[in-house]
Coordinates of C-alpha atoms in Angstrom, one line a residue:
X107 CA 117.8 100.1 65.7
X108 CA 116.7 96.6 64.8
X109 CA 119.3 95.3 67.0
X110 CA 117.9 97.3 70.0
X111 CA 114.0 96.6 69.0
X112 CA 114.7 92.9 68.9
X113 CA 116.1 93.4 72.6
X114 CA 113.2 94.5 73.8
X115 CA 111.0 92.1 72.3
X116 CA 113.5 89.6 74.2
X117 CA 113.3 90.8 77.1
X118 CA 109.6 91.5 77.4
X119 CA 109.3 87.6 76.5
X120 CA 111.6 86.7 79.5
X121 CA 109.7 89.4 82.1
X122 CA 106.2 88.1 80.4
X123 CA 107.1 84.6 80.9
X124 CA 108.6 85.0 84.0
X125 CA 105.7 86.7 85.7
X126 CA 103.0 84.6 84.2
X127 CA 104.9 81.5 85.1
X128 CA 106.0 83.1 88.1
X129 CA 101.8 83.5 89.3
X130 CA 101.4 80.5 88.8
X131 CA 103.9 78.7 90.4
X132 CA 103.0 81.0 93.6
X133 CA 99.1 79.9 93.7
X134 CA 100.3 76.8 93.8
X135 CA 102.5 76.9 96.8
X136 CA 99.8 78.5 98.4
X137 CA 97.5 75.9 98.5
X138 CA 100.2 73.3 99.4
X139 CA 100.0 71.1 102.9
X140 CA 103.7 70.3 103.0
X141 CA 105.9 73.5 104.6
X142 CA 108.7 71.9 103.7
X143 CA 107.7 71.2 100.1
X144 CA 106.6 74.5 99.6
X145 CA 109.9 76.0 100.8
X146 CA 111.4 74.2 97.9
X147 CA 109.1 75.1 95.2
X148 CA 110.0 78.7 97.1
X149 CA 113.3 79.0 96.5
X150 CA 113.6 76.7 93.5
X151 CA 110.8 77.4 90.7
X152 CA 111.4 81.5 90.3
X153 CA 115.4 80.2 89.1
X154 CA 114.3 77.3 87.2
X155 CA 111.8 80.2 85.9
X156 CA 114.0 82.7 85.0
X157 CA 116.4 80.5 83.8
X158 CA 114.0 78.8 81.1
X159 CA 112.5 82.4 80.0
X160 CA 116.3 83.8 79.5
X161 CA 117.0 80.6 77.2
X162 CA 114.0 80.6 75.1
X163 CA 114.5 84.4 74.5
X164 CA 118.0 84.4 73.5
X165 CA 117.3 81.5 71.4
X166 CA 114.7 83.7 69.6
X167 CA 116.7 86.8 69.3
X168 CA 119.9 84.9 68.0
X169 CA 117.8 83.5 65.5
X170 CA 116.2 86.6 64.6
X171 CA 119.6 88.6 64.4
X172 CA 122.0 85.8 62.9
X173 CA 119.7 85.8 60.0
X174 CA 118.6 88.8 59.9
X175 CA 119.0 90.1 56.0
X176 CA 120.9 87.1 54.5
X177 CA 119.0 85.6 51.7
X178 CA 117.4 82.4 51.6
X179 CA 119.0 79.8 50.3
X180 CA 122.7 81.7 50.6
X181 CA 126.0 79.9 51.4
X182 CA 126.3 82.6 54.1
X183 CA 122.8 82.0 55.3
X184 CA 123.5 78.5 55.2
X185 CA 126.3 78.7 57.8
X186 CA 124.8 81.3 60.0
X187 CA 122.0 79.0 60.5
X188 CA 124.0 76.0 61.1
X189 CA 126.2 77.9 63.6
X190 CA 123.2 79.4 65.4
X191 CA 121.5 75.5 65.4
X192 CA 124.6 74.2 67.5
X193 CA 124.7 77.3 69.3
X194 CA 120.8 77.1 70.7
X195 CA 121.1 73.4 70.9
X196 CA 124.2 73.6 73.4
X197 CA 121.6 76.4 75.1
X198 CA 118.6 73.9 75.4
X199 CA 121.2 71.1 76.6
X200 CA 122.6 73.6 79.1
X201 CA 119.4 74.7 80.6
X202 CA 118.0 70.7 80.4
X203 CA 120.9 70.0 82.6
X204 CA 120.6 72.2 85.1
X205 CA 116.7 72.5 85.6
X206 CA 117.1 68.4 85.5
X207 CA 114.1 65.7 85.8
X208 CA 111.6 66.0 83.3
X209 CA 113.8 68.5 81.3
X210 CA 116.3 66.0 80.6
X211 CA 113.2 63.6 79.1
X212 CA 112.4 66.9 76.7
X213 CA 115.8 66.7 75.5
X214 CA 116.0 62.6 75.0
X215 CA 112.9 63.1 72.9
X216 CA 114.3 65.8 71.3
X217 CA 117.0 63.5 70.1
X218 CA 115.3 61.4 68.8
X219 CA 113.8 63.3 66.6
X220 CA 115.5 63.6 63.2
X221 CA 113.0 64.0 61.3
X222 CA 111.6 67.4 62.4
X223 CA 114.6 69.1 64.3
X224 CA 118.0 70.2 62.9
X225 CA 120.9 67.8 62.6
X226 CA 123.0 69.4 64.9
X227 CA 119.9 69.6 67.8
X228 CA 120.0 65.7 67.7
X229 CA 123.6 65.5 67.5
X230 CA 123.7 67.4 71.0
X231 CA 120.8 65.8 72.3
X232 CA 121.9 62.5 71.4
X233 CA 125.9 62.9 72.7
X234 CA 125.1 64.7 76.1
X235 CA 121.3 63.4 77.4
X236 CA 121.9 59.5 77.8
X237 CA 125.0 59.6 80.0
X238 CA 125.8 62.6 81.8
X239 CA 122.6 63.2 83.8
X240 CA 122.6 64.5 86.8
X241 CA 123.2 62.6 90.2
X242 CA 121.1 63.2 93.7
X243 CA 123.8 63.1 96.6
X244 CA 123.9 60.2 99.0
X245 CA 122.2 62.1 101.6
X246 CA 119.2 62.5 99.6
X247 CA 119.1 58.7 98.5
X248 CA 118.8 58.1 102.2
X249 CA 116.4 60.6 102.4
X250 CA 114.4 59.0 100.1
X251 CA 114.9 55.7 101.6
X252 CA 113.9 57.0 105.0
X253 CA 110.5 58.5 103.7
X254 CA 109.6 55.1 101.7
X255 CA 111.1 52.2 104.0
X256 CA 111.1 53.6 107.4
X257 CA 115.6 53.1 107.6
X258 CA 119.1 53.9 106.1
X259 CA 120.4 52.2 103.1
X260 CA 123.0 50.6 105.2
X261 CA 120.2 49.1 107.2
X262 CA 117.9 47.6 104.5
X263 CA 121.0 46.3 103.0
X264 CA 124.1 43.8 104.2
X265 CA 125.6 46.4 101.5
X266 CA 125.1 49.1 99.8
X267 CA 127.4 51.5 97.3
X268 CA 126.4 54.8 97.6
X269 CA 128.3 56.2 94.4
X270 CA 125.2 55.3 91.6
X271 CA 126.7 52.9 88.3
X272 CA 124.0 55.1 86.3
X273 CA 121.8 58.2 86.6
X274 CA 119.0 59.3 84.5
X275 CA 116.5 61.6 84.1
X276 CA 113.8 60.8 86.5
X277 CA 115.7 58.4 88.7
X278 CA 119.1 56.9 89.3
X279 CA 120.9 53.0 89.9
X280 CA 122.9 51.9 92.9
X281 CA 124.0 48.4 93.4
X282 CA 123.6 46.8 96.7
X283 CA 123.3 43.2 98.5
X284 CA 120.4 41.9 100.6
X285 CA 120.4 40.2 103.4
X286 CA 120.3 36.7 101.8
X287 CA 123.4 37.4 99.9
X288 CA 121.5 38.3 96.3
X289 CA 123.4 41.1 94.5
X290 CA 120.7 44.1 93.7
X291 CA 119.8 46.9 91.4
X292 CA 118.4 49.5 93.5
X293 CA 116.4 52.4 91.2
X294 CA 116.0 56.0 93.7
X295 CA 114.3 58.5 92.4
X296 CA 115.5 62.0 92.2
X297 CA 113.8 63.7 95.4
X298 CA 113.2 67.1 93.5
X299 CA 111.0 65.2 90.8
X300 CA 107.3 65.1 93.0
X301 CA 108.2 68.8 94.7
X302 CA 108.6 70.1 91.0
X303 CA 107.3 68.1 88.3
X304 CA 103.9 70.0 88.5
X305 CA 105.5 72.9 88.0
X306 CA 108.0 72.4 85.5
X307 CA 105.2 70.9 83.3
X308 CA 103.4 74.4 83.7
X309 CA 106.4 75.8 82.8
X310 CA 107.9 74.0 79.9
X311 CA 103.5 74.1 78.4
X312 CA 103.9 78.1 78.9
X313 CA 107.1 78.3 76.9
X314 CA 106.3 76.3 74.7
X315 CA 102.5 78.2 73.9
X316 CA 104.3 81.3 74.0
X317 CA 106.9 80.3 71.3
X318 CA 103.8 78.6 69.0
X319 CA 102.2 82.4 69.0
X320 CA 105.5 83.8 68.0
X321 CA 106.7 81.7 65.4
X322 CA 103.4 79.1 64.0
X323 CA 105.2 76.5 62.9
X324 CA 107.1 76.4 66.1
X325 CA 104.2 74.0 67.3
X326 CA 105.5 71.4 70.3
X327 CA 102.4 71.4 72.0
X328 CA 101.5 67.5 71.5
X329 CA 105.1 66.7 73.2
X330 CA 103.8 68.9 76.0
X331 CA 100.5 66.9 76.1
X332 CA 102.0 63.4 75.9
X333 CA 104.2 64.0 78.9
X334 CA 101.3 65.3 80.7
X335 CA 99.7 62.2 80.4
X336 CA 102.8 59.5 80.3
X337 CA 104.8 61.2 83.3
X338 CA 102.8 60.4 86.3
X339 CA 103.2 56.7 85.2
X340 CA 106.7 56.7 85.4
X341 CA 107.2 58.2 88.6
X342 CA 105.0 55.4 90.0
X343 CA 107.6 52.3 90.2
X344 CA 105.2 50.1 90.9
X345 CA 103.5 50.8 87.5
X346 CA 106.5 49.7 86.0
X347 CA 107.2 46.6 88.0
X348 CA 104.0 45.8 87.0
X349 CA 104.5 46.7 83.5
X350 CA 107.7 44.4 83.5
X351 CA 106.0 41.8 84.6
X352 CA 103.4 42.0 81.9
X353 CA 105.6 42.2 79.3
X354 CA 107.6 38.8 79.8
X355 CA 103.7 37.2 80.7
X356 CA 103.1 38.6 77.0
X357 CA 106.3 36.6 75.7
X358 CA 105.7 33.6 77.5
X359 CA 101.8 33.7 76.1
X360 CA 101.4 35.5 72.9
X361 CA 105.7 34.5 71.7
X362 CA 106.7 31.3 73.0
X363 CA 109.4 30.9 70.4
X364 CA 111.3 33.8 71.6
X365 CA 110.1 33.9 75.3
X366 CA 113.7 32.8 76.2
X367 CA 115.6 35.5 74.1
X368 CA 113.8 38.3 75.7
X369 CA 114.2 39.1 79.7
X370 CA 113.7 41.5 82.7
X371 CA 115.3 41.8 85.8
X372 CA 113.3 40.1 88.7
X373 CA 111.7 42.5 90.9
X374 CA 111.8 42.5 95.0
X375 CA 108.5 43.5 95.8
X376 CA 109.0 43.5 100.0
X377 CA 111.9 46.5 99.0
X378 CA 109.9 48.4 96.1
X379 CA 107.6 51.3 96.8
X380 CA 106.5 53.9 94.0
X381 CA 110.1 55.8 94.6
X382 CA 112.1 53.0 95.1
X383 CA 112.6 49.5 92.7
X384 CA 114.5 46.8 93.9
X385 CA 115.2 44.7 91.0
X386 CA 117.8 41.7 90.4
X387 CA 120.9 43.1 89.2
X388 CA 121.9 41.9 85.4
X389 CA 125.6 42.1 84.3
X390 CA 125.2 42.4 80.5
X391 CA 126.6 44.9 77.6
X392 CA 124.7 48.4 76.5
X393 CA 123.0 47.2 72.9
X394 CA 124.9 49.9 70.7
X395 CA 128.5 49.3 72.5
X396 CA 129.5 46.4 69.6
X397 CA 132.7 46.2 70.8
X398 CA 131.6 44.8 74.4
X399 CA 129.0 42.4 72.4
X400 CA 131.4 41.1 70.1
X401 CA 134.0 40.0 73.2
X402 CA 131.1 38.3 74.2
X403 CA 131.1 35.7 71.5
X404 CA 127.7 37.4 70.1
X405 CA 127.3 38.8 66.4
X406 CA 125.5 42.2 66.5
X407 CA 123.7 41.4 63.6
X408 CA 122.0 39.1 65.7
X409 CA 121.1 41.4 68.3
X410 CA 119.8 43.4 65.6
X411 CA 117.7 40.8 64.2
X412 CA 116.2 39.7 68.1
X413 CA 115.5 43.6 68.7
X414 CA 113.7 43.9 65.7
X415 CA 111.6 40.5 66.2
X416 CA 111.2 41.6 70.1
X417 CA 109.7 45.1 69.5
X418 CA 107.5 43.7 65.8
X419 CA 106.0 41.3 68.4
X420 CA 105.5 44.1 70.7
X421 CA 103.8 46.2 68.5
X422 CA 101.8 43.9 66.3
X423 CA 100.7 40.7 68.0
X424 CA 101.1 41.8 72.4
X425 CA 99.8 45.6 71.8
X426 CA 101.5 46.7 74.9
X427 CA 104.7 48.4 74.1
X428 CA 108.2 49.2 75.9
X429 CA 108.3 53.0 74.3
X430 CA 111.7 54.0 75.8
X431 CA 113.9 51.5 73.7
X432 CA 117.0 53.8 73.8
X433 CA 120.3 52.4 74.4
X434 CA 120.6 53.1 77.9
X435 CA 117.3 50.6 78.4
X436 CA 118.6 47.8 76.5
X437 CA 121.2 45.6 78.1
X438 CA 122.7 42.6 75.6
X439 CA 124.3 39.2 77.5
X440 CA 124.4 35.2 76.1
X441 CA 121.5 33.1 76.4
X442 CA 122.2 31.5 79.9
X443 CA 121.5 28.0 78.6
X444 CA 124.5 28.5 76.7
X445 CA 123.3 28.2 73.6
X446 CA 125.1 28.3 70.2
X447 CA 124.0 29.6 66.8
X448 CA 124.5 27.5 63.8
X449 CA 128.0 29.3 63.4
X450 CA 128.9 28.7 66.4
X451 CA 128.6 31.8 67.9
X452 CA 126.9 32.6 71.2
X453 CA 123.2 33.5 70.8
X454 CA 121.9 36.6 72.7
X455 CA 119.8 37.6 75.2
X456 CA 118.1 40.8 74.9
X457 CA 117.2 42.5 78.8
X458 CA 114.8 45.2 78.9
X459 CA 115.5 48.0 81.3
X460 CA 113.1 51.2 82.5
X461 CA 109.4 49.9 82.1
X462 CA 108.2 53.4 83.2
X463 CA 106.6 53.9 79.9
X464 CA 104.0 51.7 77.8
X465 CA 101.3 51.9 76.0
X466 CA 98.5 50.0 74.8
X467 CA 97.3 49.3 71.5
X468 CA 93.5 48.5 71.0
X469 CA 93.1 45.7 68.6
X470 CA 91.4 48.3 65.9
X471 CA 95.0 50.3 66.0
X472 CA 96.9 47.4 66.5
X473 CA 95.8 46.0 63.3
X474 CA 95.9 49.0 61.4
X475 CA 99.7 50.0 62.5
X476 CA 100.5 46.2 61.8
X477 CA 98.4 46.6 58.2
X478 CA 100.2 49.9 57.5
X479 CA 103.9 48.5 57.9
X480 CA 102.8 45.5 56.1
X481 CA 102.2 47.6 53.5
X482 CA 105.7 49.6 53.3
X483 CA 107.5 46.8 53.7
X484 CA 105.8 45.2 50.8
X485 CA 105.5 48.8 49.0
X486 CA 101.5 48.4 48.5
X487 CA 100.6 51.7 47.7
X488 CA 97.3 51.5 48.1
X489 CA 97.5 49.4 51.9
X490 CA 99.8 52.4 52.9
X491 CA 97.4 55.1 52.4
X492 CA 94.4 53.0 53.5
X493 CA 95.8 52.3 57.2
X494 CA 97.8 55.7 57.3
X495 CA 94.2 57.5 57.2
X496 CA 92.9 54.8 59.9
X497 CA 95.3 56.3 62.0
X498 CA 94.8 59.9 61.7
X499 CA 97.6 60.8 59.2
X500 CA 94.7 62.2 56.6
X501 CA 94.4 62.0 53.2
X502 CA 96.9 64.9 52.7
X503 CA 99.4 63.9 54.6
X504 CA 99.7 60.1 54.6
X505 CA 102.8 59.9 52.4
X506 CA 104.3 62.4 54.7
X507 CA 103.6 59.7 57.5
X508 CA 104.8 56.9 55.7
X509 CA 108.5 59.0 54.8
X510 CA 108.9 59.6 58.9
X511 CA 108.1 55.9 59.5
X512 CA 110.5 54.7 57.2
X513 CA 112.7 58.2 56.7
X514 CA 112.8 57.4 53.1
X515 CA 111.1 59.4 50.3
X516 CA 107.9 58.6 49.1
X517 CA 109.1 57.2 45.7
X518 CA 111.8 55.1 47.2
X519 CA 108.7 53.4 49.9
X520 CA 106.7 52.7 46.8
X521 CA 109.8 51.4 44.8
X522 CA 109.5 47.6 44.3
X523 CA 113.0 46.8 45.0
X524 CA 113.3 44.4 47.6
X525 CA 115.8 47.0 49.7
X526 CA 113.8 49.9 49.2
X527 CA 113.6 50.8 52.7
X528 CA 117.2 50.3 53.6
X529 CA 119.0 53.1 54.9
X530 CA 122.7 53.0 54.1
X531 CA 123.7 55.6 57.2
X532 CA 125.6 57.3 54.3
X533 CA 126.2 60.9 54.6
X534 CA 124.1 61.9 51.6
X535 CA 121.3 59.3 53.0
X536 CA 121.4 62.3 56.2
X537 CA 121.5 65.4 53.9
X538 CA 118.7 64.0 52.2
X539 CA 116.4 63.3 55.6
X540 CA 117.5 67.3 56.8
X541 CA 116.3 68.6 53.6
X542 CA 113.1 67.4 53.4
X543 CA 113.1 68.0 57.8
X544 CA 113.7 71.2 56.7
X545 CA 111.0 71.4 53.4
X546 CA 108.4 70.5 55.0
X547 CA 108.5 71.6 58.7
X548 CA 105.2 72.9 58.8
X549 CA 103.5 70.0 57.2
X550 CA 105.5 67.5 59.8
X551 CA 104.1 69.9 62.6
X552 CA 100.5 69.5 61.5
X553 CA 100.6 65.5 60.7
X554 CA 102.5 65.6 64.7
X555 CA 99.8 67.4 66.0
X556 CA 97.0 65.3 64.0
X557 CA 97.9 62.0 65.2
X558 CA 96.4 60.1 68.2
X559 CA 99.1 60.2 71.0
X560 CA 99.4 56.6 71.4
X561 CA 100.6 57.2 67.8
X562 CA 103.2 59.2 68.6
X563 CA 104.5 57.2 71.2
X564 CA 105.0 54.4 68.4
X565 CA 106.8 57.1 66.6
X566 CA 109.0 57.2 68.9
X567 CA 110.2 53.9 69.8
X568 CA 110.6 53.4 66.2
X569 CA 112.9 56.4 66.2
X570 CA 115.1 54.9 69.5
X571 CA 115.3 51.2 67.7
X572 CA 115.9 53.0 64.4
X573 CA 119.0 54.2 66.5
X574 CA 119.5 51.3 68.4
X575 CA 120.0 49.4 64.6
X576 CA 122.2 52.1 63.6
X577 CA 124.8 51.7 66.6
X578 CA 124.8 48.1 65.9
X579 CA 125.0 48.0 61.7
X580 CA 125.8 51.5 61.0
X581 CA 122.2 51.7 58.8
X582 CA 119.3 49.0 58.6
X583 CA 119.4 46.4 57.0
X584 CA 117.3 44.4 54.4
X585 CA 117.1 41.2 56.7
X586 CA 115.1 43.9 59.8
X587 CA 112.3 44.5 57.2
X588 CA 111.7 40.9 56.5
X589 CA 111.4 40.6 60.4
X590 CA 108.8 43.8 60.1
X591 CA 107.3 42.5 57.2
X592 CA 107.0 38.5 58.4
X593 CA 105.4 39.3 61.9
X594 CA 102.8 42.1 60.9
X595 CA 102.0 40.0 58.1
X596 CA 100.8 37.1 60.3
X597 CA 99.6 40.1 62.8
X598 CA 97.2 41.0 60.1
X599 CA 96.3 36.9 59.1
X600 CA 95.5 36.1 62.4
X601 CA 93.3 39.2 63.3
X602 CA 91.7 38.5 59.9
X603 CA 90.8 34.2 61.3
X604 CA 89.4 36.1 64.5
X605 CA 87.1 38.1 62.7
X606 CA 86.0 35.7 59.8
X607 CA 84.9 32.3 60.4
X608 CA 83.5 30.8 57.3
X609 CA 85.2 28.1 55.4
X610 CA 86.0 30.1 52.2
X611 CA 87.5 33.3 54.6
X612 CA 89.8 30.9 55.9
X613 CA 90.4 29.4 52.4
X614 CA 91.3 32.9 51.3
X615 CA 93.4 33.4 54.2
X616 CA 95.7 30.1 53.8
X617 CA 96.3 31.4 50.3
X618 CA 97.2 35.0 51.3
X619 CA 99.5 33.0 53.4
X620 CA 101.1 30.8 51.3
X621 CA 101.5 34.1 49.2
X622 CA 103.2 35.8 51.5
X623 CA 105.3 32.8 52.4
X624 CA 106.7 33.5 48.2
X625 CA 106.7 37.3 48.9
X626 CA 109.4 36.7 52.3
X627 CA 111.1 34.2 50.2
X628 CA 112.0 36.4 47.5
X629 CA 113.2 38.8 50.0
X630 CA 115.4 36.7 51.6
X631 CA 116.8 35.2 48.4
X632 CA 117.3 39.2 47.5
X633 CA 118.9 39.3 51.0
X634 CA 121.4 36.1 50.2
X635 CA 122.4 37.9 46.8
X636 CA 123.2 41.2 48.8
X637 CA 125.4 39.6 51.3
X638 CA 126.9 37.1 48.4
X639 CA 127.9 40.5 46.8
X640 CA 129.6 41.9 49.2
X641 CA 131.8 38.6 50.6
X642 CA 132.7 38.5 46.7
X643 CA 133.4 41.8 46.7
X644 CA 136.0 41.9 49.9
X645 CA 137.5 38.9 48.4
X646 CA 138.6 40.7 45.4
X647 CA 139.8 43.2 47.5
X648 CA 142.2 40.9 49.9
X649 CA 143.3 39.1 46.9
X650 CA 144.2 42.4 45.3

């Protein structure tokens, strides 16, 4: 009887989402001016519709059935839940693959985030969403060519190899030569992404409302809004030419010292248009594939180490942000100087792929998000909460915000131990971060939903380089914090000399310096002991 009731409260949410969405997507075809695009939208939205309402509806009802009457906190409960987690994830990956385009983004950012979804939701997120999106066929590449540069690939190009070396969400990568004999990345985007990205947005936003009224703490909706706003950018290419441009002007001006170690690719502007980027092909290694970097000659601790001091620089001093760092957008290759370290190895070159997505920090959150990770780094108590409220975390929630930041408990960011933050990538280190995912869902909802978007967006890259440091150390490491900690401390100094002028304010501020000159010190002596440690330790174990 429960079975059958929770059937037809399935069902009804497919049929009600269905229509609803259905309406909609009919008003707007319509009022369109293009026959051809309204075929599409025709024939394509009512699947893509059906298809979405069917998954979010069996993902409710096995929910509410696989659980149904097993207590909390059971062993049995325990492993129905897990099983229906990798069941529903494999569901959302499914239906993320097959609706494609801005689905597929969902689903990255849905991996990324550990700290609010189920271990095994990032797991499948995480395993499936960065490589195996799906490909346009060559005769819509050429379609797309014709619309934007008037001729064939074959024609715009001495060459041109129509099987793509990568393929992503919104757009994929074929390489090709011009006709001056320079070798060329060529970016196409996906032609189904202008004819349906309106209405998959609908979509997705209706599903997503629909779920919120069903289950409250199932609250999404700021994801919804922020790719509302962020994806219009990145189907523009010439936004993010621009946007790579910017960002090495912001090296070259604002971080001379590491303007060299930081690069992207060249773009051809006489082949670009806002669907198709022309951009100078770079042969380097993905960031998390250590094997590839270490035949290189380069030490991944050191790519770890120019990431980190790349994306603090970013953040704190430029204020315009790459906010897709994830694997897939961050190639690794030597120095082209040549270049050595003081070991001898090769030192590394860090490219930056897919500048689709930025955002811009005003100097008042700039200084406040460069303040606040001051603070953790340093475990200031007091600087943590002060700058968390700045930003909108509250004064309820702000240790909430500070354990996402640095997925770390709040005693362990307010212990005084110079590796507090460190995250060992230990099994129990996980458990613990899915526990308190799991504790305090509703709370994480709130503080995601309270926070300015451009917030969020930090959030996020923090969660992809978090990743990114992972792949390359397997866990952080104390030597990344004293990066953090070393450049939004002078972040902080030198927005604290623009403001203040007197004599004595810059008195003050020379000692604060010289202060935290003792404070880094200390942590990188702690750092020395650590490593000291552990080359004793393997010692004793090769002589044993």
């Amino acid at each position: 009887m429960v079975a059958r009731s929770l059937w037809r409260s399935r069902a009804g949410l497919a049929l009600a989402v269905t229509a609803a969405c259905g309406g909609a997507a009919a008003a707007g075809i319509a009022t369109s001016d293009d026959p051809a695009t309204a075929l599409k939208l025709c024939t394509a939205v009512p699947v893509r519709l059906f298809r979405d309402s069917v998954t979010a509806a069996s993902i409710a009802f096995d929910y509410q059935y696989s659980l149904l009457g097993l207590p909390e906190g059971s062993e049995e409960r325990l492993k129905a839940k897990h099983e229906v987690h990798l069941r529903s994830a494999r569901k959302l990956r499914d239906l993320c693959f097959e609706n494609g385009g801005i689905y597929i983004k969902l689903g990255q950012h849905i991996g990324q985030l550990e700290y609010l979804v189920p271990q095994e939701y990032v797991l499948v997120m995480r395993q499936s969403m960065l490589n195996r999106c799906p490909e346009s066929s060559y005769d819509q590449v050429c379609e797309v060519f014709r619309k934007e540069l008037g001729e064939a690939p074959e024609k715009i190009f001495t060459e041109f190899d129509p099987v793509p070396i990568a393929s992503a969400s919104l757009a994929q990568v074929h390489v090709a030569r011009t006709h001056d004999g320079r070798k060329v990345a060529v970016k196409v985007q996906h032609t189904h992404m202008t004819d349906t990205a309106a209405a998959d947005h609908a979509t997705v936003s209706l599903i997503v409302n629909t779920l919120h009224k069903i289950f409250p703490n199932f609250d999404y909706r700021w994801l919804v809004d922020e790719m509302r706003e962020s994806l219009p950018k990145e189907l523009d290419f010439l936004v993010e030419a621009k946007n790579s441009e910017k960002c090495l002007y912001n090296f070259r001006k604002l971080s001379p010292h590491i303007a060299d170690a930081v690069y992207a690719p060249e773009v051809h502007w006489n082949l670009s248009t806002s669907k198709l980027l022309t951009m100078e092909y770079i042969d380097g290694a993905p960031v998390n594939d250590v094997k590839s970097i270490r035949k290189l000659g380069i030490q991944p601790s050191d790519v770890s180490k120019l990431v980190s001091k790349a994306f603090a620089e970013m953040m704190f001093k430029h204020g315009f942000v790459h906010c897709d760092p994830h694997a897939a957008n961050l190639l690794v290759r030597c120095m082209p100087s040549g270049r050595l370290s003081l070991f001898g190895k090769r030192k590394p070159q860090l490219v930056l792929l897919d500048h689709g997505l930025y955002k811009e920090l005003d100097f008042a959150t700039r200084n406040s998000y460069a303040a606040l990770w001051k603070g953790l780094v340093f475990a200031d108590a007091k600087a943590i909460k002060e700058n968390s409220v700045k930003l909108g975390a509250g004064e309820d929630l702000y240790a909430l915000f500070a354990g996402i930041l640095t997925m770390r408990p709040w005693n362990r960011v307010i212990d005084s131990a110079a590796d507090h933050l460190v995250i060992q990538g230990s099994e129990s280190d996980c458990s613990e971060l899915q526990m308190y995912a799991s504790q305090y869902f509703p709370q994480i909802s709130e503080l995601l939903r309270r926070l300015p978007r451009v917030i969020l967006l930090m959030l996020k890259t923090n969660d992809c380089l978090r990743a990114v440091n992972n792949a390359l150390l397997q866990g952080s490491s104390l030597e990344t914090f004293v990066i953090i900690g070393k450049i939004s401390s002078e972040a902080v100094l030198e927005a604290k000399m623009m403001q203040r002028r007197s004599l004595l304010c810059l008195l003050s501020i020379w000692v604060e310096e010289a202060l935290l000159e003792a404070r880094l010190l200390g942590m990188k002596v702690a750092l020395w002991l650590l490593q000291l440690r552990k080359a004793l330790s393997l010692l004793r174990l090769n002589h044993a």
